[in-house]
Amino acid sequence: MTHALHPPHLPAHFRIVDLFAGPGGLDIAATIMGLESIGIEWDDATRATRKAAGLLTTTEKDVAVLSACDQQVEDANVLTGGPPCQSFSVAGNRKGHEALEDVKRLATRLIDNEDFASFEAARKEVETETDEMSDERTGLVLQPLRWIMEAKLGRGKPYDVVVLEQVPTVLPVWKHYAELLRRVGYAADAHVLHSEDFGVPQTRRRAVLIAQWDPQNVGRPVEFPRATHQRYSKGAIRLHEQNDAEHDRQGLLFSAPRKGRKPVKPWVAMQDVLTERPRDFEVVSNYGSGGDPKNRGRRTSDQPAATITGKVRRNRVFLLKETKSGNKEIGEELERLTFEEAGLLQSFPRKYPWRSTDVAQQIGNAIPPLLSLHILSSALRLGPPDDDLINKLAAWEPEHPGASADEVLTEDA
């Protein structure tokens, strides 16, 4: 038997506190959904972007200083966040694996407490140990668990829903967290999601944990969002708007629709959102794949972009011209991607008000809002976002528009 969440599944009943909130990839999605969301973000430049977008942000910048019982966030019943996890996210790195084991051990110490006094004692021990570690980010990844236990034992109101996200190599951490959260009353699980599966014009993978308070049924499955679009892979053929039966027989479709599910749509390509550019172009990455700087990644405009990073302005863009034989060859070099275009490839609205310095890094660090829309809808059990909601996200504009980041900044060029 599946137990309903309390309070009822209405957007107005969910209030989010977003740890390590960034420029608003999750919060702008929450706003579109009619959810109240307040973010905690330490970086002044990123806070300037949030302010221009009209997003709520706590006056205190440090996640480690605030707590679930703080007046600014005490009414929140949903916890989200993407804590820095780079200290153990490099596969095969000995120190990274050691840090991973440290996180698992310290996380277990935080969770295994039945009252607030014992939790406080454990928290102080954990903080002392993480302060002595060479990489302070190891302590930051434990912050969501501290908040979860403070809400449960300190204020006496557990979060109804928890959503955490990070790079795919963090999946073992989220799997361990899910196991721990089931001990204290949550149905929880973690999976890697592909952004292009949900209409983001970019290939980007995120490890996502979803936990729902359900102490009588912690072992039940947790439903994650279902793909709505074709997944990109090298050499794959882009679908037509309607599934083609002949291609399906040849195995060229992303997937045949399962019983009771809609067929997936084609992936959203760069040319679908970068409409002010020539239709045919190629983006050449600033870095090489496989460790070879000569083997630079390339994507044509009928494909999703490669993962947008803080170095996006270093990518080069070339016009593609059709030859007499019908093939395409590289032509002249075009203007590099603007901040607005990089934001569009992350599924931010065209008019998103990027502000201050290091805008490319803000964009590259963010979770795609469209992916957030699907994750939140699934985690809160509100049903898949419909086309009206998705279109509303794309058409969003700030209440007080000003000069765009491309007009006022040159630092990231």
mmCIF file of C-alpha atoms in Angstrom:
data_model
loop_
_atom_site.group_PDB
_atom_site.id
_atom_site.type_symbol
_atom_site.label_atom_id
_atom_site.label_comp_id
_atom_site.label_asym_id
_atom_site.label_seq_id
_atom_site.Cartn_x
_atom_site.Cartn_y
_atom_site.Cartn_z
ATOM 1 C CA MET A 1 0.000 0.000 0.000
ATOM 2 C CA THR A 2 1.322 3.441 -0.960
ATOM 3 C CA HIS A 3 0.730 6.160 1.607
ATOM 4 C CA ALA A 4 -0.069 9.689 0.452
ATOM 5 C CA LEU A 5 2.251 12.483 1.361
ATOM 6 C CA HIS A 6 1.102 15.022 3.896
ATOM 7 C CA PRO A 7 0.134 17.790 3.144
ATOM 8 C CA PRO A 8 -1.977 17.147 0.030
ATOM 9 C CA HIS A 9 -0.351 17.305 -3.401
ATOM 10 C CA LEU A 10 -1.033 20.924 -4.235
ATOM 11 C CA PRO A 11 1.762 23.309 -5.301
ATOM 12 C CA ALA A 12 0.760 25.916 -2.720
ATOM 13 C CA HIS A 13 1.465 23.411 0.053
ATOM 14 C CA PHE A 14 5.100 22.919 -0.864
ATOM 15 C CA ARG A 15 7.770 25.342 0.341
ATOM 16 C CA ILE A 16 11.309 24.657 -0.831
ATOM 17 C CA VAL A 17 14.656 25.524 0.693
ATOM 18 C CA ASP A 18 17.379 25.083 -1.936
ATOM 19 C CA LEU A 19 20.912 24.514 -0.617
ATOM 20 C CA PHE A 20 23.817 25.580 -2.856
ATOM 21 C CA ALA A 21 21.174 27.187 -5.042
ATOM 22 C CA GLY A 22 23.317 28.664 -7.832
ATOM 23 C CA PRO A 23 21.742 31.091 -10.311
ATOM 24 C CA GLY A 24 18.336 29.456 -10.060
ATOM 25 C CA GLY A 25 18.116 26.382 -12.271
ATOM 26 C CA LEU A 26 15.809 24.684 -9.787
ATOM 27 C CA ASP A 27 14.211 27.787 -8.290
ATOM 28 C CA ILE A 28 13.022 29.206 -11.608
ATOM 29 C CA ALA A 29 11.385 25.849 -12.361
ATOM 30 C CA ALA A 30 9.733 25.923 -8.935
ATOM 31 C CA THR A 31 8.498 29.467 -9.587
ATOM 32 C CA ILE A 32 6.907 28.379 -12.876
ATOM 33 C CA MET A 33 5.181 25.538 -11.013
ATOM 34 C CA GLY A 34 3.739 27.969 -8.457
ATOM 35 C CA LEU A 35 5.972 26.700 -5.653
ATOM 36 C CA GLU A 36 7.533 28.921 -3.009
ATOM 37 C CA SER A 37 11.311 28.506 -3.016
ATOM 38 C CA ILE A 38 14.153 30.216 -1.170
ATOM 39 C CA GLY A 39 17.795 29.575 -2.029
ATOM 40 C CA ILE A 40 21.046 29.676 -0.092
ATOM 41 C CA GLU A 41 23.996 30.794 -2.236
ATOM 42 C CA TRP A 42 27.359 32.120 -1.063
ATOM 43 C CA ASP A 43 28.727 33.608 -4.311
ATOM 44 C CA ASP A 44 28.000 37.336 -4.680
ATOM 45 C CA ALA A 45 27.985 37.286 -8.496
ATOM 46 C CA THR A 46 25.490 34.425 -8.547
ATOM 47 C CA ARG A 47 23.355 36.150 -5.920
ATOM 48 C CA ALA A 48 23.210 39.187 -8.240
ATOM 49 C CA THR A 49 21.719 37.013 -10.988
ATOM 50 C CA ARG A 50 19.188 35.550 -8.562
ATOM 51 C CA LYS A 51 18.179 39.030 -7.428
ATOM 52 C CA ALA A 52 17.699 40.210 -11.022
ATOM 53 C CA ALA A 53 15.520 37.155 -11.662
ATOM 54 C CA GLY A 54 13.380 37.953 -8.612
ATOM 55 C CA LEU A 55 14.283 34.721 -6.805
ATOM 56 C CA LEU A 56 14.156 34.572 -3.029
ATOM 57 C CA THR A 57 17.562 34.191 -1.385
ATOM 58 C CA THR A 58 18.434 34.001 2.309
ATOM 59 C CA THR A 59 20.365 36.891 3.827
ATOM 60 C CA GLU A 60 22.850 34.396 5.257
ATOM 61 C CA LYS A 61 25.133 33.040 2.515
ATOM 62 C CA ASP A 62 26.576 29.974 4.227
ATOM 63 C CA VAL A 63 24.675 26.667 4.192
ATOM 64 C CA ALA A 64 26.817 25.477 7.117
ATOM 65 C CA VAL A 65 25.773 28.430 9.312
ATOM 66 C CA LEU A 66 22.009 28.192 8.752
ATOM 67 C CA SER A 67 19.901 25.303 9.954
ATOM 68 C CA ALA A 68 16.466 23.842 9.322
ATOM 69 C CA CYS A 69 15.268 25.621 12.480
ATOM 70 C CA ASP A 70 16.350 29.089 11.309
ATOM 71 C CA GLN A 71 13.491 31.577 10.983
ATOM 72 C CA GLN A 72 14.208 32.256 7.291
ATOM 73 C CA VAL A 73 13.669 28.620 6.309
ATOM 74 C CA GLU A 74 11.800 26.958 9.178
ATOM 75 C CA ASP A 75 8.535 26.690 7.213
ATOM 76 C CA ALA A 76 10.094 24.756 4.325
ATOM 77 C CA ASN A 77 8.847 21.210 3.881
ATOM 78 C CA VAL A 78 10.943 20.360 0.808
ATOM 79 C CA LEU A 79 14.752 20.269 0.821
ATOM 80 C CA THR A 80 16.728 20.430 -2.417
ATOM 81 C CA GLY A 81 20.368 20.989 -3.256
ATOM 82 C CA GLY A 82 23.482 20.168 -5.229
ATOM 83 C CA PRO A 83 26.390 20.164 -2.744
ATOM 84 C CA PRO A 84 29.946 20.272 -4.145
ATOM 85 C CA CYS A 85 31.231 16.729 -4.455
ATOM 86 C CA GLN A 86 34.389 17.097 -6.510
ATOM 87 C CA SER A 87 36.610 15.819 -3.693
ATOM 88 C CA PHE A 88 35.574 12.219 -4.414
ATOM 89 C CA SER A 89 33.995 12.372 -7.863
ATOM 90 C CA VAL A 90 37.020 11.367 -9.946
ATOM 91 C CA ALA A 91 36.751 7.689 -10.827
ATOM 92 C CA GLY A 92 39.918 5.736 -10.156
ATOM 93 C CA ASN A 93 41.468 8.426 -7.998
ATOM 94 C CA ARG A 94 42.770 6.901 -4.754
ATOM 95 C CA LYS A 95 42.210 10.035 -2.702
ATOM 96 C CA GLY A 96 38.750 10.375 -4.216
ATOM 97 C CA HIS A 97 37.807 6.863 -3.106
ATOM 98 C CA GLU A 98 39.192 7.540 0.366
ATOM 99 C CA ALA A 99 37.051 10.696 0.589
ATOM 100 C CA LEU A 100 34.033 8.692 -0.579
ATOM 101 C CA GLU A 101 34.480 6.207 2.241
ATOM 102 C CA ASP A 102 34.899 9.096 4.710
ATOM 103 C CA VAL A 103 31.608 10.601 3.537
ATOM 104 C CA LYS A 104 29.763 7.302 3.901
ATOM 105 C CA ARG A 105 31.140 6.769 7.407
ATOM 106 C CA LEU A 106 30.370 10.306 8.598
ATOM 107 C CA ALA A 107 26.926 10.283 6.983
ATOM 108 C CA THR A 108 26.055 7.126 8.892
ATOM 109 C CA ARG A 109 27.160 8.791 12.132
ATOM 110 C CA LEU A 110 24.825 11.738 11.470
ATOM 111 C CA ILE A 111 21.802 9.561 10.690
ATOM 112 C CA ASP A 112 22.038 6.980 13.476
ATOM 113 C CA ASN A 113 20.589 9.140 16.268
ATOM 114 C CA GLU A 114 17.193 8.837 17.894
ATOM 115 C CA ASP A 115 17.048 12.179 19.706
ATOM 116 C CA PHE A 116 18.282 15.714 19.169
ATOM 117 C CA ALA A 117 20.852 15.627 21.970
ATOM 118 C CA SER A 118 22.656 12.578 20.563
ATOM 119 C CA PHE A 119 22.448 14.050 17.064
ATOM 120 C CA GLU A 120 24.030 17.316 18.252
ATOM 121 C CA ALA A 121 26.890 15.403 19.843
ATOM 122 C CA ALA A 122 27.434 13.443 16.626
ATOM 123 C CA ARG A 123 27.222 16.609 14.530
ATOM 124 C CA LYS A 124 29.969 18.293 16.553
ATOM 125 C CA GLU A 125 32.202 15.241 16.203
ATOM 126 C CA VAL A 126 31.614 15.141 12.453
ATOM 127 C CA GLU A 127 32.327 18.858 12.067
ATOM 128 C CA THR A 128 35.562 18.518 14.000
ATOM 129 C CA GLU A 129 36.694 15.657 11.796
ATOM 130 C CA THR A 130 35.758 17.358 8.504
ATOM 131 C CA ASP A 131 37.503 20.570 9.612
ATOM 132 C CA GLU A 132 40.720 18.579 9.846
ATOM 133 C CA MET A 133 40.384 17.141 6.322
ATOM 134 C CA SER A 134 42.441 18.568 3.468
ATOM 135 C CA ASP A 135 39.382 19.179 1.275
ATOM 136 C CA GLU A 136 36.630 21.199 2.958
ATOM 137 C CA ARG A 137 34.094 20.114 0.321
ATOM 138 C CA THR A 138 33.890 16.728 2.024
ATOM 139 C CA GLY A 139 32.021 18.451 4.843
ATOM 140 C CA LEU A 140 29.718 20.331 2.462
ATOM 141 C CA VAL A 141 28.283 17.167 0.966
ATOM 142 C CA LEU A 142 27.148 16.162 4.471
ATOM 143 C CA GLN A 143 25.155 19.359 4.951
ATOM 144 C CA PRO A 144 21.876 18.044 3.451
ATOM 145 C CA LEU A 145 21.878 15.161 5.941
ATOM 146 C CA ARG A 146 22.458 17.622 8.790
ATOM 147 C CA TRP A 147 19.469 19.660 7.616
ATOM 148 C CA ILE A 148 17.319 16.550 7.280
ATOM 149 C CA MET A 149 18.075 15.428 10.833
ATOM 150 C CA GLU A 150 17.654 18.935 12.270
ATOM 151 C CA ALA A 151 14.209 19.124 10.661
ATOM 152 C CA LYS A 152 13.237 15.706 12.021
ATOM 153 C CA LEU A 153 14.723 15.921 15.529
ATOM 154 C CA GLY A 154 15.179 19.665 16.099
ATOM 155 C CA ARG A 155 12.025 21.312 14.814
ATOM 156 C CA GLY A 156 9.979 18.080 14.945
ATOM 157 C CA LYS A 157 8.771 18.368 11.313
ATOM 158 C CA PRO A 158 10.590 16.134 8.818
ATOM 159 C CA TYR A 159 10.874 17.358 5.256
ATOM 160 C CA ASP A 160 8.127 15.805 3.138
ATOM 161 C CA VAL A 161 10.449 15.555 0.138
ATOM 162 C CA VAL A 162 14.222 15.690 -0.413
ATOM 163 C CA VAL A 163 15.860 16.119 -3.839
ATOM 164 C CA LEU A 164 19.654 16.108 -4.265
ATOM 165 C CA GLU A 165 21.589 16.252 -7.536
ATOM 166 C CA GLN A 166 25.191 16.209 -8.699
ATOM 167 C CA VAL A 167 27.526 14.766 -11.339
ATOM 168 C CA PRO A 168 27.054 11.055 -12.210
ATOM 169 C CA THR A 169 30.109 9.875 -10.263
ATOM 170 C CA VAL A 170 28.310 10.918 -7.075
ATOM 171 C CA LEU A 171 25.671 8.206 -7.567
ATOM 172 C CA PRO A 172 27.318 5.867 -4.978
ATOM 173 C CA VAL A 173 26.977 8.645 -2.389
ATOM 174 C CA TRP A 174 23.301 9.183 -3.202
ATOM 175 C CA LYS A 175 22.682 5.412 -3.098
ATOM 176 C CA HIS A 176 24.237 5.311 0.363
ATOM 177 C CA TYR A 177 22.192 8.337 1.444
ATOM 178 C CA ALA A 178 19.026 6.641 0.173
ATOM 179 C CA GLU A 179 19.811 3.602 2.301
ATOM 180 C CA LEU A 180 20.362 5.814 5.359
ATOM 181 C CA LEU A 181 17.193 7.823 4.746
ATOM 182 C CA ARG A 182 15.121 4.659 4.631
ATOM 183 C CA ARG A 183 16.282 4.026 8.215
ATOM 184 C CA VAL A 184 14.706 7.271 9.408
ATOM 185 C CA GLY A 185 11.364 7.152 7.599
ATOM 186 C CA TYR A 186 11.863 7.945 3.907
ATOM 187 C CA ALA A 187 11.133 6.014 0.762
ATOM 188 C CA ALA A 188 14.258 6.875 -1.211
ATOM 189 C CA ASP A 189 16.277 5.987 -4.277
ATOM 190 C CA ALA A 190 18.800 7.510 -6.683
ATOM 191 C CA HIS A 191 19.384 7.268 -10.440
ATOM 192 C CA VAL A 192 21.310 9.012 -13.207
ATOM 193 C CA LEU A 193 19.112 11.108 -15.493
ATOM 194 C CA HIS A 194 19.987 12.358 -18.986
ATOM 195 C CA SER A 195 18.937 15.938 -19.648
ATOM 196 C CA GLU A 196 18.170 15.427 -23.351
ATOM 197 C CA ASP A 197 15.620 12.753 -22.323
ATOM 198 C CA PHE A 198 13.487 15.661 -21.106
ATOM 199 C CA GLY A 199 13.833 18.108 -23.983
ATOM 200 C CA VAL A 200 16.968 19.960 -22.877
ATOM 201 C CA PRO A 201 19.040 20.786 -26.008
ATOM 202 C CA GLN A 202 22.192 19.489 -24.339
ATOM 203 C CA THR A 203 23.615 16.140 -23.271
ATOM 204 C CA ARG A 204 24.192 16.361 -19.540
ATOM 205 C CA ARG A 205 23.905 13.599 -16.950
ATOM 206 C CA ARG A 206 22.976 14.191 -13.326
ATOM 207 C CA ALA A 207 22.856 11.789 -10.392
ATOM 208 C CA VAL A 208 19.545 12.495 -8.634
ATOM 209 C CA LEU A 209 18.267 11.358 -5.243
ATOM 210 C CA ILE A 210 14.569 11.553 -4.434
ATOM 211 C CA ALA A 211 13.310 10.838 -0.904
ATOM 212 C CA GLN A 212 9.685 11.046 0.254
ATOM 213 C CA TRP A 213 8.619 10.928 3.902
ATOM 214 C CA ASP A 214 6.643 7.705 4.308
ATOM 215 C CA PRO A 215 7.640 6.003 7.596
ATOM 216 C CA GLN A 216 5.079 3.213 7.201
ATOM 217 C CA ASN A 217 6.289 2.224 3.749
ATOM 218 C CA VAL A 218 9.985 3.044 3.353
ATOM 219 C CA GLY A 219 10.583 0.080 1.056
ATOM 220 C CA ARG A 220 8.195 1.169 -1.675
ATOM 221 C CA PRO A 221 9.518 2.219 -5.091
ATOM 222 C CA VAL A 222 10.185 5.900 -5.745
ATOM 223 C CA GLU A 223 9.063 6.984 -9.186
ATOM 224 C CA PHE A 224 11.476 9.066 -11.242
ATOM 225 C CA PRO A 225 10.480 11.148 -14.263
ATOM 226 C CA ARG A 226 9.988 9.193 -17.476
ATOM 227 C CA ALA A 227 11.787 10.230 -20.629
ATOM 228 C CA THR A 228 9.786 12.384 -23.012
ATOM 229 C CA HIS A 229 12.457 12.753 -25.717
ATOM 230 C CA GLN A 230 14.950 10.669 -27.643
ATOM 231 C CA ARG A 231 18.343 10.075 -26.068
ATOM 232 C CA TYR A 232 21.351 11.199 -28.065
ATOM 233 C CA SER A 233 24.224 8.888 -28.883
ATOM 234 C CA LYS A 234 27.040 9.253 -31.386
ATOM 235 C CA GLY A 235 25.843 8.141 -34.804
ATOM 236 C CA ALA A 236 22.168 8.068 -33.788
ATOM 237 C CA ILE A 237 19.541 9.230 -36.256
ATOM 238 C CA ARG A 238 17.197 11.939 -35.060
ATOM 239 C CA LEU A 239 13.556 10.912 -34.991
ATOM 240 C CA HIS A 240 10.849 12.588 -37.001
ATOM 241 C CA GLU A 241 7.987 14.231 -35.137
ATOM 242 C CA GLN A 242 6.042 11.003 -35.522
ATOM 243 C CA ASN A 243 7.618 7.603 -34.867
ATOM 244 C CA ASP A 244 8.494 5.950 -38.171
ATOM 245 C CA ALA A 245 7.432 2.299 -38.263
ATOM 246 C CA GLU A 246 10.104 1.272 -40.794
ATOM 247 C CA HIS A 247 12.885 2.884 -38.748
ATOM 248 C CA ASP A 248 11.456 1.198 -35.683
ATOM 249 C CA ARG A 249 11.783 -2.205 -37.357
ATOM 250 C CA GLN A 250 15.387 -1.365 -38.144
ATOM 251 C CA GLY A 251 16.050 -0.487 -34.530
ATOM 252 C CA LEU A 252 16.828 3.137 -35.299
ATOM 253 C CA LEU A 253 14.359 4.671 -32.874
ATOM 254 C CA PHE A 254 15.338 5.629 -29.332
ATOM 255 C CA SER A 255 12.692 3.222 -28.085
ATOM 256 C CA ALA A 256 9.372 1.816 -29.143
ATOM 257 C CA PRO A 257 6.605 3.211 -26.935
ATOM 258 C CA ARG A 258 5.802 0.907 -24.056
ATOM 259 C CA LYS A 259 2.242 -0.101 -23.311
ATOM 260 C CA GLY A 260 0.366 2.813 -21.793
ATOM 261 C CA ARG A 261 3.148 5.317 -22.551
ATOM 262 C CA LYS A 262 3.461 7.963 -25.212
ATOM 263 C CA PRO A 263 6.198 7.575 -27.841
ATOM 264 C CA VAL A 264 9.182 9.797 -27.220
ATOM 265 C CA LYS A 265 9.721 12.976 -29.222
ATOM 266 C CA PRO A 266 12.904 13.707 -31.181
ATOM 267 C CA TRP A 267 15.756 15.185 -29.178
ATOM 268 C CA VAL A 268 15.785 18.980 -29.084
ATOM 269 C CA ALA A 269 18.704 20.187 -31.190
ATOM 270 C CA MET A 270 20.827 23.328 -30.940
ATOM 271 C CA GLN A 271 19.228 24.713 -34.104
ATOM 272 C CA ASP A 272 15.792 24.468 -32.444
ATOM 273 C CA VAL A 273 16.699 27.056 -29.800
ATOM 274 C CA LEU A 274 19.517 29.080 -31.362
ATOM 275 C CA THR A 275 17.131 30.419 -33.976
ATOM 276 C CA GLU A 276 19.041 33.621 -34.706
ATOM 277 C CA ARG A 277 21.945 31.661 -36.168
ATOM 278 C CA PRO A 278 22.184 30.018 -39.593
ATOM 279 C CA ARG A 279 20.401 26.687 -39.414
ATOM 280 C CA ASP A 280 23.456 24.569 -40.196
ATOM 281 C CA PHE A 281 26.551 25.025 -38.036
ATOM 282 C CA GLU A 282 29.049 23.005 -36.024
ATOM 283 C CA VAL A 283 30.336 23.622 -32.500
ATOM 284 C CA VAL A 284 33.908 22.526 -31.801
ATOM 285 C CA SER A 285 34.786 21.970 -28.152
ATOM 286 C CA ASN A 286 37.657 23.773 -26.470
ATOM 287 C CA TYR A 287 38.972 20.488 -25.059
ATOM 288 C CA GLY A 288 39.876 17.112 -26.498
ATOM 289 C CA SER A 289 38.225 13.790 -25.714
ATOM 290 C CA GLY A 290 40.131 10.750 -24.552
ATOM 291 C CA GLY A 291 42.927 12.974 -23.265
ATOM 292 C CA ASP A 292 43.922 13.998 -26.806
ATOM 293 C CA PRO A 293 43.711 17.770 -27.367
ATOM 294 C CA LYS A 294 43.609 17.165 -31.129
ATOM 295 C CA ASN A 295 40.500 15.031 -30.798
ATOM 296 C CA ARG A 296 38.140 17.887 -30.024
ATOM 297 C CA GLY A 297 34.480 17.134 -29.557
ATOM 298 C CA ARG A 298 32.205 18.244 -32.378
ATOM 299 C CA ARG A 299 28.434 18.596 -32.527
ATOM 300 C CA THR A 300 26.392 19.720 -35.511
ATOM 301 C CA SER A 301 23.380 21.977 -35.090
ATOM 302 C CA ASP A 302 20.889 19.119 -35.608
ATOM 303 C CA GLN A 303 22.236 17.499 -32.435
ATOM 304 C CA PRO A 304 22.016 18.517 -28.764
ATOM 305 C CA ALA A 305 24.982 20.519 -27.480
ATOM 306 C CA ALA A 306 27.705 18.815 -25.488
ATOM 307 C CA THR A 307 27.621 19.536 -21.741
ATOM 308 C CA ILE A 308 27.766 23.286 -21.160
ATOM 309 C CA THR A 309 30.637 24.169 -18.830
ATOM 310 C CA GLY A 310 32.174 27.335 -17.458
ATOM 311 C CA LYS A 311 34.481 27.318 -20.511
ATOM 312 C CA VAL A 312 31.601 27.498 -23.000
ATOM 313 C CA ARG A 313 32.853 30.760 -24.493
ATOM 314 C CA ARG A 314 36.001 28.988 -25.662
ATOM 315 C CA ASN A 315 34.021 26.692 -27.967
ATOM 316 C CA ARG A 316 34.298 27.674 -31.630
ATOM 317 C CA VAL A 317 31.348 27.807 -34.023
ATOM 318 C CA PHE A 318 31.593 27.248 -37.778
ATOM 319 C CA LEU A 319 29.070 27.574 -40.596
ATOM 320 C CA LEU A 320 28.263 24.332 -42.429
ATOM 321 C CA LYS A 321 27.868 24.634 -46.195
ATOM 322 C CA GLU A 322 26.300 22.076 -48.511
ATOM 323 C CA THR A 323 28.513 20.856 -51.354
ATOM 324 C CA LYS A 324 27.395 19.918 -54.861
ATOM 325 C CA SER A 325 27.435 16.275 -53.836
ATOM 326 C CA GLY A 326 24.985 16.983 -51.020
ATOM 327 C CA ASN A 327 27.507 16.650 -48.216
ATOM 328 C CA LYS A 328 28.323 19.428 -45.753
ATOM 329 C CA GLU A 329 31.668 21.050 -45.197
ATOM 330 C CA ILE A 330 32.954 23.612 -42.713
ATOM 331 C CA GLY A 331 32.780 27.227 -43.842
ATOM 332 C CA GLU A 332 33.702 30.462 -42.130
ATOM 333 C CA GLU A 333 33.937 30.815 -38.375
ATOM 334 C CA LEU A 334 30.915 32.419 -36.704
ATOM 335 C CA GLU A 335 30.556 34.407 -33.500
ATOM 336 C CA ARG A 336 31.086 32.273 -30.427
ATOM 337 C CA LEU A 337 28.157 31.354 -28.212
ATOM 338 C CA THR A 338 26.790 34.288 -26.235
ATOM 339 C CA PHE A 339 25.713 34.030 -22.609
ATOM 340 C CA GLU A 340 22.090 34.123 -23.713
ATOM 341 C CA GLU A 341 22.706 31.216 -26.104
ATOM 342 C CA ALA A 342 24.599 29.206 -23.495
ATOM 343 C CA GLY A 343 21.653 29.741 -21.155
ATOM 344 C CA LEU A 344 19.222 28.557 -23.832
ATOM 345 C CA LEU A 345 21.234 25.364 -24.279
ATOM 346 C CA GLN A 346 20.831 24.854 -20.527
ATOM 347 C CA SER A 347 17.042 25.412 -21.032
ATOM 348 C CA PHE A 348 17.008 28.760 -19.198
ATOM 349 C CA PRO A 349 14.505 31.291 -20.591
ATOM 350 C CA ARG A 350 15.899 33.529 -23.325
ATOM 351 C CA LYS A 351 15.477 36.635 -21.157
ATOM 352 C CA TYR A 352 17.122 35.215 -18.051
ATOM 353 C CA PRO A 353 18.972 38.166 -16.448
ATOM 354 C CA TRP A 354 22.562 36.957 -16.085
ATOM 355 C CA ARG A 355 24.478 39.426 -13.914
ATOM 356 C CA SER A 356 27.869 40.316 -12.480
ATOM 357 C CA THR A 357 31.106 38.455 -13.234
ATOM 358 C CA ASP A 358 31.938 34.913 -14.317
ATOM 359 C CA VAL A 359 28.565 34.434 -15.985
ATOM 360 C CA ALA A 360 29.792 31.456 -18.025
ATOM 361 C CA GLN A 361 30.647 29.642 -14.794
ATOM 362 C CA GLN A 362 27.211 30.436 -13.366
ATOM 363 C CA ILE A 363 25.580 28.940 -16.445
ATOM 364 C CA GLY A 364 27.858 25.910 -16.537
ATOM 365 C CA ASN A 365 27.325 25.085 -12.859
ATOM 366 C CA ALA A 366 23.523 25.281 -12.994
ATOM 367 C CA ILE A 367 21.082 22.404 -13.229
ATOM 368 C CA PRO A 368 18.932 22.797 -16.377
ATOM 369 C CA PRO A 369 15.565 24.316 -15.374
ATOM 370 C CA LEU A 370 13.635 22.011 -17.713
ATOM 371 C CA LEU A 371 15.223 18.973 -16.068
ATOM 372 C CA SER A 372 14.367 20.497 -12.677
ATOM 373 C CA LEU A 373 10.751 20.877 -13.804
ATOM 374 C CA HIS A 374 10.503 17.149 -14.476
ATOM 375 C CA ILE A 375 12.380 16.145 -11.316
ATOM 376 C CA LEU A 376 10.279 18.335 -9.018
ATOM 377 C CA SER A 377 7.029 17.235 -10.656
ATOM 378 C CA SER A 378 7.946 13.608 -10.087
ATOM 379 C CA ALA A 379 9.380 14.058 -6.572
ATOM 380 C CA LEU A 380 6.293 15.981 -5.408
ATOM 381 C CA ARG A 381 4.011 13.530 -7.211
ATOM 382 C CA LEU A 382 2.252 16.298 -9.109
ATOM 383 C CA GLY A 383 2.180 14.419 -12.428
ATOM 384 C CA PRO A 384 4.373 15.095 -15.478
ATOM 385 C CA PRO A 385 4.637 18.758 -16.497
ATOM 386 C CA ASP A 386 2.312 19.529 -19.399
ATOM 387 C CA ASP A 387 3.157 21.532 -22.518
ATOM 388 C CA ASP A 388 1.620 24.700 -21.080
ATOM 389 C CA LEU A 389 3.985 24.580 -18.097
ATOM 390 C CA ILE A 390 6.997 23.868 -20.301
ATOM 391 C CA ASN A 391 6.082 26.717 -22.649
ATOM 392 C CA LYS A 392 5.607 29.011 -19.663
ATOM 393 C CA LEU A 393 9.174 28.267 -18.561
ATOM 394 C CA ALA A 394 10.559 29.047 -22.015
ATOM 395 C CA ALA A 395 8.597 32.311 -22.238
ATOM 396 C CA TRP A 396 9.412 33.566 -18.735
ATOM 397 C CA GLU A 397 10.780 37.102 -18.420
ATOM 398 C CA PRO A 398 11.964 39.056 -15.355
ATOM 399 C CA GLU A 399 9.574 41.643 -13.960
ATOM 400 C CA HIS A 400 12.202 44.381 -14.237
ATOM 401 C CA PRO A 401 14.314 43.636 -17.325
ATOM 402 C CA GLY A 402 17.615 45.452 -17.750
ATOM 403 C CA ALA A 403 20.691 45.132 -19.895
ATOM 404 C CA SER A 404 21.635 41.553 -20.713
ATOM 405 C CA ALA A 405 24.890 40.013 -19.540
ATOM 406 C CA ASP A 406 26.128 39.933 -23.145
ATOM 407 C CA GLU A 407 25.769 43.722 -23.309
ATOM 408 C CA VAL A 408 27.449 44.594 -20.019
ATOM 409 C CA LEU A 409 30.121 41.911 -19.497
ATOM 410 C CA THR A 410 33.244 40.863 -21.338
ATOM 411 C CA GLU A 411 35.209 39.070 -18.595
ATOM 412 C CA ASP A 412 34.216 35.567 -19.713
ATOM 413 C CA ALA A 413 34.963 36.032 -23.409
#
